[in-house]
PDB file of C-alpha atoms in Angstrom:
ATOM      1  CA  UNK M   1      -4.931  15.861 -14.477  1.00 62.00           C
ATOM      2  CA  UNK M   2      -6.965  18.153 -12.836  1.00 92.00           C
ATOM      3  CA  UNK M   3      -6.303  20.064  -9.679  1.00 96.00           C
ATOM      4  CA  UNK M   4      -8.987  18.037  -7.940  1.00 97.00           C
ATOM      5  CA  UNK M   5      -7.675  14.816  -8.736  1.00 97.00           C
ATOM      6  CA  UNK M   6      -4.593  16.147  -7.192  1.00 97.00           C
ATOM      7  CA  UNK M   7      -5.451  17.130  -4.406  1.00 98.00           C
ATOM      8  CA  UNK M   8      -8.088  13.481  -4.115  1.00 98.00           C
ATOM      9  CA  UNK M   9      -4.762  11.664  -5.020  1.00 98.00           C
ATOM     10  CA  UNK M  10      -2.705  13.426  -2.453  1.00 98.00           C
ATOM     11  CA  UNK M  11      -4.989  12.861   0.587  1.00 99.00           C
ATOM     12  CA  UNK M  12      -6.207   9.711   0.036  1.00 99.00           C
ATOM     13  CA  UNK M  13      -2.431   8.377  -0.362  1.00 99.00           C
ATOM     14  CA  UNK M  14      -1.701  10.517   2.981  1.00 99.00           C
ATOM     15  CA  UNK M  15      -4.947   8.643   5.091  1.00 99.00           C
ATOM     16  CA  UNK M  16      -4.225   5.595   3.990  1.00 99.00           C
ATOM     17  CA  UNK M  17      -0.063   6.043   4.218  1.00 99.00           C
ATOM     18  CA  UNK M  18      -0.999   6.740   7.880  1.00 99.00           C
ATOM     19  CA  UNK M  19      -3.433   4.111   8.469  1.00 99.00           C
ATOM     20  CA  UNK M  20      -0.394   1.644   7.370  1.00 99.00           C
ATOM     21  CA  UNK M  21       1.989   3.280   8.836  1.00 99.00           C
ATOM     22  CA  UNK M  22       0.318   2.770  12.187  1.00 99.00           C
ATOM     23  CA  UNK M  23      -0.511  -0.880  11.169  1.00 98.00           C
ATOM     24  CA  UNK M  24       2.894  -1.728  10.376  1.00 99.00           C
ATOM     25  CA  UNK M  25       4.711   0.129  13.332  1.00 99.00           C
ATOM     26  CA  UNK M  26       2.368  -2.184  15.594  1.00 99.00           C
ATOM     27  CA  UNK M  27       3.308  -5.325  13.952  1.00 99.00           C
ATOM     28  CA  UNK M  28       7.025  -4.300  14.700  1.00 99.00           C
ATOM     29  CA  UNK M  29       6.177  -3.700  18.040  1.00 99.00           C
ATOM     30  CA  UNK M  30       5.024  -7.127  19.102  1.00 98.00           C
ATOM     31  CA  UNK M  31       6.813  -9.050  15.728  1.00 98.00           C
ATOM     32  CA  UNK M  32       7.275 -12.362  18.162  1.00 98.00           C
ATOM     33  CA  UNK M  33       3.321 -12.188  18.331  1.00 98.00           C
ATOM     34  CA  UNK M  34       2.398 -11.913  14.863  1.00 98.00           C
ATOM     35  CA  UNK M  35       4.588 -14.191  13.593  1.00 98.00           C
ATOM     36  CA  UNK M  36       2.522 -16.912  16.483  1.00 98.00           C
ATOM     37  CA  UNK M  37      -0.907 -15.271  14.914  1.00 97.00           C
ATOM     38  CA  UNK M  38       0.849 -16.035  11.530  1.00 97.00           C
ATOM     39  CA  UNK M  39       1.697 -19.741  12.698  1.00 98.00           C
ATOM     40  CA  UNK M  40      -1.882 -20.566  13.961  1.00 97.00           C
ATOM     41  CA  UNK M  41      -3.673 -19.353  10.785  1.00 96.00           C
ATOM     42  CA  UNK M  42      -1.459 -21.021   8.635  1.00 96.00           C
ATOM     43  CA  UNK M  43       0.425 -18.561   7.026  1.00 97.00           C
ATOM     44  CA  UNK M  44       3.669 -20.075   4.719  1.00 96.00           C
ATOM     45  CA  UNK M  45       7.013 -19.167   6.318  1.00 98.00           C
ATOM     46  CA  UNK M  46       5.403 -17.242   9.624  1.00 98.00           C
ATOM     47  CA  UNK M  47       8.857 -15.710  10.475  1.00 98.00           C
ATOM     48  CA  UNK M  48       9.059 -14.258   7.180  1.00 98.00           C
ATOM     49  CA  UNK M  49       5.819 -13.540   6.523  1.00 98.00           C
ATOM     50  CA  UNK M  50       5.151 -11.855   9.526  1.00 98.00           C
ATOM     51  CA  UNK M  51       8.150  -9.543   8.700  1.00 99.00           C
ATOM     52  CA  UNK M  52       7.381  -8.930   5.223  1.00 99.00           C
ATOM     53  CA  UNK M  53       3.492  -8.298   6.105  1.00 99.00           C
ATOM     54  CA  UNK M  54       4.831  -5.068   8.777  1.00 99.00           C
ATOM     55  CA  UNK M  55       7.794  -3.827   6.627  1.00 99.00           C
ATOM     56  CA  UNK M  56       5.611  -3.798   3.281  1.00 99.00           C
ATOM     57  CA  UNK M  57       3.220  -1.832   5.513  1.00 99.00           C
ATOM     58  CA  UNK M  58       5.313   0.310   7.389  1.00 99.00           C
ATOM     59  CA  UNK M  59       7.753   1.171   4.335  1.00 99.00           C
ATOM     60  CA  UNK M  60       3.954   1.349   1.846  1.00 99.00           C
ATOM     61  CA  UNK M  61       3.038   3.437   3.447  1.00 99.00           C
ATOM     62  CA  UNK M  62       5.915   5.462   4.329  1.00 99.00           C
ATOM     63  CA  UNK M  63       6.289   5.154   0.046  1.00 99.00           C
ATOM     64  CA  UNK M  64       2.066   5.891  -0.509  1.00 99.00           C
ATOM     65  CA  UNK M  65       2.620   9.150   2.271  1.00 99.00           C
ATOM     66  CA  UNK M  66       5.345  10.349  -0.311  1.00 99.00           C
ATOM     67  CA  UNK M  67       3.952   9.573  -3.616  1.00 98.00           C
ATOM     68  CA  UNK M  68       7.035   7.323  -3.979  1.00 98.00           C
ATOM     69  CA  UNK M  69       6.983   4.293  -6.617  1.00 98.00           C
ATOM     70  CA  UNK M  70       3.488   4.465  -5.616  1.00 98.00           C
ATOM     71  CA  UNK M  71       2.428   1.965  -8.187  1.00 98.00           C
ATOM     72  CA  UNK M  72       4.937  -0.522  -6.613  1.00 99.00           C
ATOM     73  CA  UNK M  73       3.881   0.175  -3.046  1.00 99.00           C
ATOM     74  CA  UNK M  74      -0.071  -0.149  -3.842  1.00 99.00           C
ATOM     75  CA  UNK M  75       0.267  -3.471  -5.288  1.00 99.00           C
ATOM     76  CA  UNK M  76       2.192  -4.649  -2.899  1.00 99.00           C
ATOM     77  CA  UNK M  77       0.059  -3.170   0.272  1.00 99.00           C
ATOM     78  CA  UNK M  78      -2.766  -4.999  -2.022  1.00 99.00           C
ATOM     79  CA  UNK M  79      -1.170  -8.401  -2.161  1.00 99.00           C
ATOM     80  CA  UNK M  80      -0.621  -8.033   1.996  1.00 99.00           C
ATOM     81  CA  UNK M  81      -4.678  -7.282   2.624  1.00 99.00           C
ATOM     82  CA  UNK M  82      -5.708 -10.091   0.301  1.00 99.00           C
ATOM     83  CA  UNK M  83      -3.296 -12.527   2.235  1.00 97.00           C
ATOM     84  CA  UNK M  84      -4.591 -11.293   5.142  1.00 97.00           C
ATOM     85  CA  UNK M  85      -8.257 -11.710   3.985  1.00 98.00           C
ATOM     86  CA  UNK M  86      -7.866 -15.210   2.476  1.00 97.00           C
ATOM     87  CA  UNK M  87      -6.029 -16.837   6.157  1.00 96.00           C
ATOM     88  CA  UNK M  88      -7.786 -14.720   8.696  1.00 96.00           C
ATOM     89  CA  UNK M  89     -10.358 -13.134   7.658  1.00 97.00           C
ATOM     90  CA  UNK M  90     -13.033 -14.055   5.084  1.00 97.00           C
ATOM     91  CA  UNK M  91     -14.346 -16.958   7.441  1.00 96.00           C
ATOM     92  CA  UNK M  92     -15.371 -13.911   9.743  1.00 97.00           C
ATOM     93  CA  UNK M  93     -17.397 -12.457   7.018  1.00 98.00           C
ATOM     94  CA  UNK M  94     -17.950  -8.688   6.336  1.00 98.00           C
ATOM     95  CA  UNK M  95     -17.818  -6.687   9.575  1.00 98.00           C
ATOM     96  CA  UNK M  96     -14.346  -5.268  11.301  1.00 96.00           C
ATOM     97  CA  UNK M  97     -16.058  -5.823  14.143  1.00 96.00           C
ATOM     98  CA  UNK M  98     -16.533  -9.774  13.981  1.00 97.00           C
ATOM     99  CA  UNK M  99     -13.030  -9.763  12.897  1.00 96.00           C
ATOM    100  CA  UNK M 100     -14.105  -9.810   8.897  1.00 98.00           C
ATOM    101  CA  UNK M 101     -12.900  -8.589   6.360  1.00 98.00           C
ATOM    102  CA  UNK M 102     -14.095  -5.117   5.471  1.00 98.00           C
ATOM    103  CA  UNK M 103     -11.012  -3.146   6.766  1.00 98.00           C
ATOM    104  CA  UNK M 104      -8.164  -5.594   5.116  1.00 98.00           C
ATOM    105  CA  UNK M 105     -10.477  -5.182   1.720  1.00 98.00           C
ATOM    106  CA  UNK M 106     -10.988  -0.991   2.237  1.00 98.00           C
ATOM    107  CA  UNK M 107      -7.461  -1.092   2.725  1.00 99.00           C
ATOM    108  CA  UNK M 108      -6.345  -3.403  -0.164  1.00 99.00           C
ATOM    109  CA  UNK M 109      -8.633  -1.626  -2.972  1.00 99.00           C
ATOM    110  CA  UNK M 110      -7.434   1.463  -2.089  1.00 99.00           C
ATOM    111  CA  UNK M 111      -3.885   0.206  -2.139  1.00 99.00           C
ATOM    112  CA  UNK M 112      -4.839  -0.658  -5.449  1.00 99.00           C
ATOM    113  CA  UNK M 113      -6.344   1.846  -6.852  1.00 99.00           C
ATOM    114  CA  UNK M 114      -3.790   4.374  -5.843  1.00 99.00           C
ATOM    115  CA  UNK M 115      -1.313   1.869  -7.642  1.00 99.00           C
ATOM    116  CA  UNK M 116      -3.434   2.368 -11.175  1.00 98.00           C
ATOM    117  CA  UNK M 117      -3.997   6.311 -10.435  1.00 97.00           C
ATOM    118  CA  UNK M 118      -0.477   6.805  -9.715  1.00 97.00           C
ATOM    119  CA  UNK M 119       0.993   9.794  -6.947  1.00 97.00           C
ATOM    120  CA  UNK M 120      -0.419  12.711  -9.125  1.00 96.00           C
ATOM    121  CA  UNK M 121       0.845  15.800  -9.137  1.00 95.00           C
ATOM    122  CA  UNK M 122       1.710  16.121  -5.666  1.00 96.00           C
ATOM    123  CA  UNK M 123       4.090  13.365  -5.520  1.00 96.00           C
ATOM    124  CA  UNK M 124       7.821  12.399  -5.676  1.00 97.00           C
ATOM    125  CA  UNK M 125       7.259   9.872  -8.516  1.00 96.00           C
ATOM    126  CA  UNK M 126       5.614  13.309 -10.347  1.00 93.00           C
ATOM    127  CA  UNK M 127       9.120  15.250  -9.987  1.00 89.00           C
ATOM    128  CA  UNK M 128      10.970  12.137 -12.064  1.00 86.00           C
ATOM    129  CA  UNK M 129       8.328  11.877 -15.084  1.00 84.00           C
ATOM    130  CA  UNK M 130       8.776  15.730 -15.021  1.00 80.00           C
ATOM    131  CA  UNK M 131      12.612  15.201 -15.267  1.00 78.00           C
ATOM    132  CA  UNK M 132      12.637  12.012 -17.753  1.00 76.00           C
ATOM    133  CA  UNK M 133      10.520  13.972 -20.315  1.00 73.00           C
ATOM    134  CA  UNK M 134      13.168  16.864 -19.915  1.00 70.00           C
ATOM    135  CA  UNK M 135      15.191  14.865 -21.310  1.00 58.00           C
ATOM    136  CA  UNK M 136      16.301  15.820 -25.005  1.00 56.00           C
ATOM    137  CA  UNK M 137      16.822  12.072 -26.197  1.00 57.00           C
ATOM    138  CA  UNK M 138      12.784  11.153 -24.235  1.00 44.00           C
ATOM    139  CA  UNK M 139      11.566  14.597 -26.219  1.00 42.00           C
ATOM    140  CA  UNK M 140      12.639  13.637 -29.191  1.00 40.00           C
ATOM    141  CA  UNK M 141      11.306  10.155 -29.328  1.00 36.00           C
ATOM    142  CA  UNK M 142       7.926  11.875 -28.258  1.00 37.00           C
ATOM    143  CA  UNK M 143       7.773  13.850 -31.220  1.00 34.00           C
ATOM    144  CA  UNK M 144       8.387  11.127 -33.554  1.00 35.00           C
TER     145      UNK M 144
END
Protein backbone atom coordinates (compact mmCIF):
# COMPACT_ATOMS: atom_id res chain seq x y z
CA UNK A 1 0.00 0.00 0.00
CA UNK A 2 1.22 3.19 -0.63
CA UNK A 3 2.37 5.81 1.79
CA UNK A 4 -0.63 7.92 0.88
CA UNK A 5 -3.11 5.44 1.52
CA UNK A 6 -1.49 5.26 4.84
CA UNK A 7 -1.48 8.15 5.89
CA UNK A 8 -5.63 8.60 4.16
CA UNK A 9 -6.27 5.37 6.24
CA UNK A 10 -4.75 6.69 9.39
CA UNK A 11 -6.62 10.04 9.55
CA UNK A 12 -9.73 9.23 8.38
CA UNK A 13 -9.93 6.28 11.11
CA UNK A 14 -8.59 9.07 13.70
CA UNK A 15 -11.69 11.84 12.58
CA UNK A 16 -14.08 9.53 12.57
CA UNK A 17 -12.67 7.45 15.92
CA UNK A 18 -13.18 10.93 17.47
CA UNK A 19 -16.39 11.84 16.06
CA UNK A 20 -17.66 8.40 17.82
CA UNK A 21 -15.90 8.68 20.53
CA UNK A 22 -17.65 11.93 21.36
CA UNK A 23 -21.01 10.37 20.21
CA UNK A 24 -20.75 7.52 22.39
CA UNK A 25 -19.30 9.29 25.59
CA UNK A 26 -22.62 11.50 25.28
CA UNK A 27 -24.91 8.63 25.10
CA UNK A 28 -23.21 7.40 28.42
CA UNK A 29 -23.70 10.55 29.84
CA UNK A 30 -27.46 10.79 29.74
CA UNK A 31 -27.96 6.59 29.08
CA UNK A 32 -31.55 6.95 31.10
CA UNK A 33 -32.42 9.42 28.13
CA UNK A 34 -31.52 7.50 25.22
CA UNK A 35 -32.78 4.50 26.21
CA UNK A 36 -36.57 6.85 26.52
CA UNK A 37 -35.50 8.27 22.81
CA UNK A 38 -34.92 4.49 22.08
CA UNK A 39 -38.47 3.55 23.61
CA UNK A 40 -40.46 6.26 21.66
CA UNK A 41 -38.97 5.39 18.22
CA UNK A 42 -39.43 1.94 18.65
CA UNK A 43 -36.25 0.54 19.01
CA UNK A 44 -36.27 -3.57 20.13
CA UNK A 45 -34.99 -4.01 23.70
CA UNK A 46 -34.43 0.03 24.45
CA UNK A 47 -32.35 -0.80 27.61
CA UNK A 48 -30.11 -2.83 25.64
CA UNK A 49 -30.08 -1.18 22.68
CA UNK A 50 -29.43 2.01 23.99
CA UNK A 51 -26.31 0.48 25.71
CA UNK A 52 -25.06 -1.41 22.90
CA UNK A 53 -25.66 1.71 20.42
CA UNK A 54 -22.98 4.04 23.01
CA UNK A 55 -20.54 1.18 23.91
CA UNK A 56 -20.21 0.00 20.11
CA UNK A 57 -19.54 3.72 19.58
CA UNK A 58 -17.48 4.64 22.31
CA UNK A 59 -15.30 1.29 22.25
CA UNK A 60 -15.45 1.72 17.72
CA UNK A 61 -14.14 4.17 17.94
CA UNK A 62 -11.74 3.87 20.65
CA UNK A 63 -10.86 0.39 18.26
CA UNK A 64 -11.09 2.69 14.60
CA UNK A 65 -8.60 5.56 16.66
CA UNK A 66 -6.15 2.51 17.10
CA UNK A 67 -6.39 0.62 13.97
CA UNK A 68 -7.63 -2.23 16.22
CA UNK A 69 -9.81 -5.21 14.64
CA UNK A 70 -10.78 -2.39 12.55
CA UNK A 71 -12.73 -4.55 10.20
CA UNK A 72 -14.82 -5.72 13.23
CA UNK A 73 -15.34 -2.24 14.63
CA UNK A 74 -16.43 -0.66 11.08
CA UNK A 75 -19.08 -3.09 10.56
CA UNK A 76 -20.31 -2.86 13.60
CA UNK A 77 -20.26 1.22 13.88
CA UNK A 78 -22.10 0.53 10.32
CA UNK A 79 -24.84 -1.70 11.60
CA UNK A 80 -25.41 1.17 14.63
CA UNK A 81 -25.88 4.24 11.85
CA UNK A 82 -28.18 2.14 9.69
CA UNK A 83 -30.34 1.30 12.87
CA UNK A 84 -30.24 4.62 13.65
CA UNK A 85 -31.26 5.75 10.09
CA UNK A 86 -34.05 3.17 9.58
CA UNK A 87 -36.04 4.24 13.39
CA UNK A 88 -35.14 7.87 13.54
CA UNK A 89 -34.04 9.16 10.83
CA UNK A 90 -34.93 8.49 7.17
CA UNK A 91 -38.56 9.96 7.74
CA UNK A 92 -36.55 13.32 8.28
CA UNK A 93 -35.01 13.00 4.94
CA UNK A 94 -31.46 14.15 3.94
CA UNK A 95 -30.37 17.16 6.00
CA UNK A 96 -28.61 16.92 9.73
CA UNK A 97 -30.27 19.81 10.21
CA UNK A 98 -34.05 18.57 9.89
CA UNK A 99 -32.88 15.75 11.93
CA UNK A 100 -32.19 13.41 8.58
CA UNK A 101 -30.10 11.28 7.87
CA UNK A 102 -26.94 12.55 6.25
CA UNK A 103 -24.65 12.41 9.38
CA UNK A 104 -25.80 8.69 10.64
CA UNK A 105 -25.14 7.68 6.70
CA UNK A 106 -21.48 9.83 6.46
CA UNK A 107 -20.82 8.11 9.51
CA UNK A 108 -21.97 4.53 8.65
CA UNK A 109 -20.17 4.42 5.04
CA UNK A 110 -17.21 5.46 6.41
CA UNK A 111 -17.48 2.93 9.18
CA UNK A 112 -17.69 0.74 6.39
CA UNK A 113 -15.38 1.47 4.24
CA UNK A 114 -12.63 1.62 6.76
CA UNK A 115 -13.90 -2.02 7.64
CA UNK A 116 -13.07 -3.21 3.75
CA UNK A 117 -9.71 -0.95 3.63
CA UNK A 118 -8.55 -2.28 6.80
CA UNK A 119 -6.09 -0.04 9.57
CA UNK A 120 -3.16 0.21 6.99
CA UNK A 121 0.04 0.56 7.85
CA UNK A 122 -0.32 2.72 10.69
CA UNK A 123 -2.33 0.48 12.73
CA UNK A 124 -2.26 -2.14 15.57
CA UNK A 125 -4.05 -4.79 13.44
CA UNK A 126 -0.78 -3.97 10.88
CA UNK A 127 1.82 -5.05 13.75
CA UNK A 128 -0.11 -8.75 14.00
CA UNK A 129 -0.25 -9.53 10.06
CA UNK A 130 3.45 -8.38 10.30
CA UNK A 131 3.98 -10.97 13.14
CA UNK A 132 1.63 -13.94 11.72
CA UNK A 133 3.58 -13.90 8.39
CA UNK A 134 6.84 -14.12 10.58
CA UNK A 135 5.83 -17.02 11.35
CA UNK A 136 7.94 -20.04 9.85
CA UNK A 137 4.86 -22.54 9.65
CA UNK A 138 2.50 -19.09 7.78
CA UNK A 139 5.91 -18.62 5.46
CA UNK A 140 6.03 -21.77 4.46
CA UNK A 141 2.48 -22.33 3.47
CA UNK A 142 2.97 -18.98 1.45
CA UNK A 143 5.53 -20.37 -0.61
CA UNK A 144 3.72 -23.40 -1.49
Amino acid sequence: MSIIKDIALLISRVILGVILVAHGWDKFQNLDGVTAMFTQVGAPMPNLSALAAASIELGGGILLILGLLTPIAGVLVFLVMLGAAILVHLENGIMAADGGWELVGAIGVAALALAAAGSGTFGIDQIFRRSKSKDPKVAHTAEQ
